């Protein structure tokens, strides 16, 4: 948003997505005259399912570490938090944006199917607590959401299916037509349906 162009802005990205897109996005924003800094949060190259994940790091400690870096570097009420990543980073950045100055601009650049079908488009922002998942958070909408389906090509089948399951959940609640539009291509050829941008 234009109001953020004169302020310090912060990209929140995990270690996995940072290697793919972090420097590119940071450089392009700065090249465009938008003062932007990057904060990289931990991620696991392999989790218990055998897939990359940042879920284990969606904690109050990581939230606090990010807030410390941002507050020490400086922000204003017109600063933006920009999430660059999947659902975990979308949630973490959303909770940061809702908490700093009681709410600053939130922009999601989501890179996962879960982010595209759920985390980036809903208002639920949260981190996990030792007593349960998503217990600390807020309801806070993003001002802008950017989705590029081409980034899904970097995802494992499991991560693509995570997003498809979210889309199916919404479809089952809303429309038989939408449900069929999701299920029929998957039933016909799962591999092709998961890789076909159409």
One Martini backbone bead per residue (centre of mass of N, CA, C, O) as a GRO file, in nm:
protein
  198
    1UNK     BB    1   0.098   0.035   0.018
    2UNK     BB    2   0.151   0.369  -0.006
    3UNK     BB    3   0.186   0.435   0.307
    4UNK     BB    4   0.461   0.241   0.315
    5UNK     BB    5   0.686   0.384   0.128
    6UNK     BB    6   0.809   0.572   0.387
    7UNK     BB    7   0.873   0.309   0.538
    8UNK     BB    8   0.949   0.054   0.731
    9UNK     BB    9   0.989  -0.284   0.618
   10UNK     BB   10   0.890  -0.645   0.669
   11UNK     BB   11   1.017  -0.954   0.609
   12UNK     BB   12   0.877  -1.279   0.652
   13UNK     BB   13   1.092  -1.573   0.653
   14UNK     BB   14   1.192  -1.877   0.584
   15UNK     BB   15   1.465  -2.073   0.516
   16UNK     BB   16   1.342  -2.208   0.263
   17UNK     BB   17   1.218  -1.961   0.108
   18UNK     BB   18   1.465  -1.781   0.109
   19UNK     BB   19   1.631  -1.949  -0.101
   20UNK     BB   20   1.418  -1.888  -0.336
   21UNK     BB   21   1.293  -1.556  -0.266
   22UNK     BB   22   1.410  -1.346  -0.064
   23UNK     BB   23   1.615  -1.167  -0.226
   24UNK     BB   24   1.433  -1.093  -0.461
   25UNK     BB   25   1.212  -0.942  -0.305
   26UNK     BB   26   1.391  -0.745  -0.156
   27UNK     BB   27   1.525  -0.611  -0.404
   28UNK     BB   28   1.264  -0.515  -0.550
   29UNK     BB   29   1.156  -0.331  -0.330
   30UNK     BB   30   1.409  -0.149  -0.308
   31UNK     BB   31   1.420  -0.073  -0.611
   32UNK     BB   32   1.119   0.062  -0.574
   33UNK     BB   33   1.159   0.239  -0.290
   34UNK     BB   34   1.118   0.016  -0.060
   35UNK     BB   35   1.184  -0.008   0.262
   36UNK     BB   36   1.348  -0.325   0.326
   37UNK     BB   37   1.344  -0.607   0.547
   38UNK     BB   38   1.486  -0.917   0.674
   39UNK     BB   39   1.331  -1.205   0.839
   40UNK     BB   40   1.459  -1.512   0.954
   41UNK     BB   41   1.311  -1.816   1.012
   42UNK     BB   42   1.277  -2.115   1.118
   43UNK     BB   43   1.336  -2.448   0.968
   44UNK     BB   44   1.260  -2.771   0.844
   45UNK     BB   45   1.372  -2.984   0.608
   46UNK     BB   46   1.261  -3.219   0.809
   47UNK     BB   47   0.998  -3.388   0.923
   48UNK     BB   48   0.798  -3.646   1.036
   49UNK     BB   49   0.693  -3.668   0.718
   50UNK     BB   50   0.947  -3.571   0.521
   51UNK     BB   51   0.900  -3.257   0.529
   52UNK     BB   52   0.895  -2.939   0.503
   53UNK     BB   53   0.902  -2.714   0.803
   54UNK     BB   54   0.774  -2.449   1.049
   55UNK     BB   55   0.579  -2.535   1.281
   56UNK     BB   56   0.781  -2.570   1.530
   57UNK     BB   57   0.831  -2.230   1.502
   58UNK     BB   58   0.530  -2.143   1.595
   59UNK     BB   59   0.618  -1.922   1.834
   60UNK     BB   60   0.660  -1.699   2.087
   61UNK     BB   61   0.967  -1.678   2.053
   62UNK     BB   62   0.974  -1.603   1.753
   63UNK     BB   63   0.790  -1.363   1.777
   64UNK     BB   64   0.973  -1.206   1.978
   65UNK     BB   65   1.224  -1.194   1.799
   66UNK     BB   66   1.091  -1.030   1.574
   67UNK     BB   67   0.996  -0.790   1.743
   68UNK     BB   68   1.274  -0.706   1.840
   69UNK     BB   69   1.398  -0.643   1.562
   70UNK     BB   70   1.190  -0.432   1.476
   71UNK     BB   71   1.205  -0.233   1.721
   72UNK     BB   72   1.514  -0.183   1.699
   73UNK     BB   73   1.502  -0.072   1.398
   74UNK     BB   74   1.213   0.031   1.326
   75UNK     BB   75   0.886   0.184   1.340
   76UNK     BB   76   0.562   0.257   1.216
   77UNK     BB   77   0.228   0.291   1.151
   78UNK     BB   78   0.318   0.261   0.822
   79UNK     BB   79   0.413  -0.006   0.838
   80UNK     BB   80   0.508  -0.337   0.713
   81UNK     BB   81   0.407  -0.672   0.696
   82UNK     BB   82   0.573  -0.940   0.511
   83UNK     BB   83   0.476  -1.234   0.387
   84UNK     BB   84   0.703  -1.515   0.292
   85UNK     BB   85   0.498  -1.792   0.244
   86UNK     BB   86   0.333  -1.996   0.428
   87UNK     BB   87   0.116  -2.052   0.680
   88UNK     BB   88   0.312  -1.998   0.912
   89UNK     BB   89   0.412  -1.718   0.817
   90UNK     BB   90   0.137  -1.590   0.788
   91UNK     BB   91   0.063  -1.614   1.090
   92UNK     BB   92   0.305  -1.473   1.220
   93UNK     BB   93   0.283  -1.203   1.064
   94UNK     BB   94  -0.009  -1.141   1.147
   95UNK     BB   95   0.044  -1.121   1.452
   96UNK     BB   96   0.247  -0.897   1.434
   97UNK     BB   97   0.072  -0.682   1.289
   98UNK     BB   98  -0.154  -0.683   1.517
   99UNK     BB   99   0.054  -0.594   1.759
  100UNK     BB  100   0.191  -0.367   1.631
  101UNK     BB  101   0.059  -0.079   1.716
  102UNK     BB  102  -0.224  -0.233   1.709
  103UNK     BB  103  -0.172  -0.219   1.395
  104UNK     BB  104  -0.052  -0.304   1.083
  105UNK     BB  105   0.040  -0.370   0.787
  106UNK     BB  106  -0.066  -0.652   0.577
  107UNK     BB  107   0.129  -0.880   0.371
  108UNK     BB  108   0.075  -1.146   0.138
  109UNK     BB  109   0.319  -1.390   0.016
  110UNK     BB  110   0.220  -1.682  -0.102
  111UNK     BB  111   0.377  -2.038  -0.131
  112UNK     BB  112   0.114  -2.210  -0.066
  113UNK     BB  113  -0.171  -2.389  -0.065
  114UNK     BB  114  -0.250  -2.326   0.226
  115UNK     BB  115  -0.228  -2.022   0.193
  116UNK     BB  116  -0.429  -1.990  -0.054
  117UNK     BB  117  -0.682  -2.156   0.104
  118UNK     BB  118  -0.622  -2.007   0.404
  119UNK     BB  119  -0.406  -1.830   0.574
  120UNK     BB  120  -0.413  -1.565   0.378
  121UNK     BB  121  -0.750  -1.534   0.361
  122UNK     BB  122  -0.777  -1.518   0.648
  123UNK     BB  123  -0.798  -1.375   0.993
  124UNK     BB  124  -0.614  -1.593   1.121
  125UNK     BB  125  -0.376  -1.532   1.382
  126UNK     BB  126  -0.089  -1.742   1.491
  127UNK     BB  127   0.043  -1.926   1.767
  128UNK     BB  128   0.191  -2.155   1.949
  129UNK     BB  129   0.153  -2.373   2.230
  130UNK     BB  130   0.231  -2.620   2.449
  131UNK     BB  131  -0.101  -2.673   2.478
  132UNK     BB  132  -0.133  -2.571   2.164
  133UNK     BB  133  -0.278  -2.484   1.869
  134UNK     BB  134  -0.343  -2.157   1.812
  135UNK     BB  135  -0.373  -1.997   2.111
  136UNK     BB  136  -0.217  -1.740   1.992
  137UNK     BB  137  -0.407  -1.446   1.885
  138UNK     BB  138  -0.589  -1.316   1.592
  139UNK     BB  139  -0.799  -1.091   1.412
  140UNK     BB  140  -0.647  -1.021   1.083
  141UNK     BB  141  -0.625  -0.848   0.796
  142UNK     BB  142  -0.520  -0.825   0.488
  143UNK     BB  143  -0.454  -0.587   0.247
  144UNK     BB  144  -0.266  -0.792   0.087
  145UNK     BB  145  -0.268  -1.057  -0.174
  146UNK     BB  146  -0.020  -1.281  -0.304
  147UNK     BB  147  -0.048  -1.502  -0.597
  148UNK     BB  148   0.162  -1.772  -0.738
  149UNK     BB  149   0.128  -2.076  -0.886
  150UNK     BB  150   0.431  -2.138  -0.962
  151UNK     BB  151   0.535  -2.196  -0.664
  152UNK     BB  152   0.404  -2.489  -0.641
  153UNK     BB  153   0.639  -2.649  -0.790
  154UNK     BB  154   0.813  -2.678  -0.507
  155UNK     BB  155   0.616  -2.882  -0.398
  156UNK     BB  156   0.494  -3.130  -0.240
  157UNK     BB  157   0.239  -3.341  -0.243
  158UNK     BB  158   0.152  -3.294   0.049
  159UNK     BB  159   0.135  -2.978   0.032
  160UNK     BB  160  -0.080  -2.975  -0.184
  161UNK     BB  161  -0.296  -3.147  -0.033
  162UNK     BB  162  -0.342  -2.954   0.197
  163UNK     BB  163  -0.482  -2.738   0.018
  164UNK     BB  164  -0.699  -2.916  -0.108
  165UNK     BB  165  -0.840  -2.983   0.161
  166UNK     BB  166  -0.927  -2.692   0.214
  167UNK     BB  167  -1.093  -2.652  -0.042
  168UNK     BB  168  -1.286  -2.888   0.014
  169UNK     BB  169  -1.404  -2.784   0.276
  170UNK     BB  170  -1.535  -2.535   0.148
  171UNK     BB  171  -1.701  -2.680  -0.070
  172UNK     BB  172  -1.879  -2.861   0.118
  173UNK     BB  173  -2.014  -2.592   0.248
  174UNK     BB  174  -2.120  -2.455  -0.047
  175UNK     BB  175  -2.075  -2.671  -0.310
  176UNK     BB  176  -2.115  -2.912  -0.546
  177UNK     BB  177  -1.972  -2.784  -0.785
  178UNK     BB  178  -1.703  -2.726  -0.639
  179UNK     BB  179  -1.649  -3.013  -0.551
  180UNK     BB  180  -1.634  -3.135  -0.838
  181UNK     BB  181  -1.401  -2.945  -0.940
  182UNK     BB  182  -1.200  -3.094  -0.745
  183UNK     BB  183  -1.250  -3.409  -0.761
  184UNK     BB  184  -1.252  -3.500  -1.062
  185UNK     BB  185  -0.950  -3.450  -1.140
  186UNK     BB  186  -0.836  -3.634  -0.914
  187UNK     BB  187  -0.978  -3.899  -1.006
  188UNK     BB  188  -0.857  -3.911  -1.293
  189UNK     BB  189  -0.557  -3.740  -1.225
  190UNK     BB  190  -0.367  -3.663  -0.975
  191UNK     BB  191  -0.096  -3.568  -1.089
  192UNK     BB  192  -0.206  -3.369  -1.301
  193UNK     BB  193  -0.387  -3.197  -1.110
  194UNK     BB  194  -0.139  -3.100  -0.926
  195UNK     BB  195   0.025  -2.965  -1.198
  196UNK     BB  196  -0.220  -2.810  -1.315
  197UNK     BB  197  -0.304  -2.470  -1.360
  198UNK     BB  198  -0.612  -2.524  -1.457
   0.00000   0.00000   0.00000
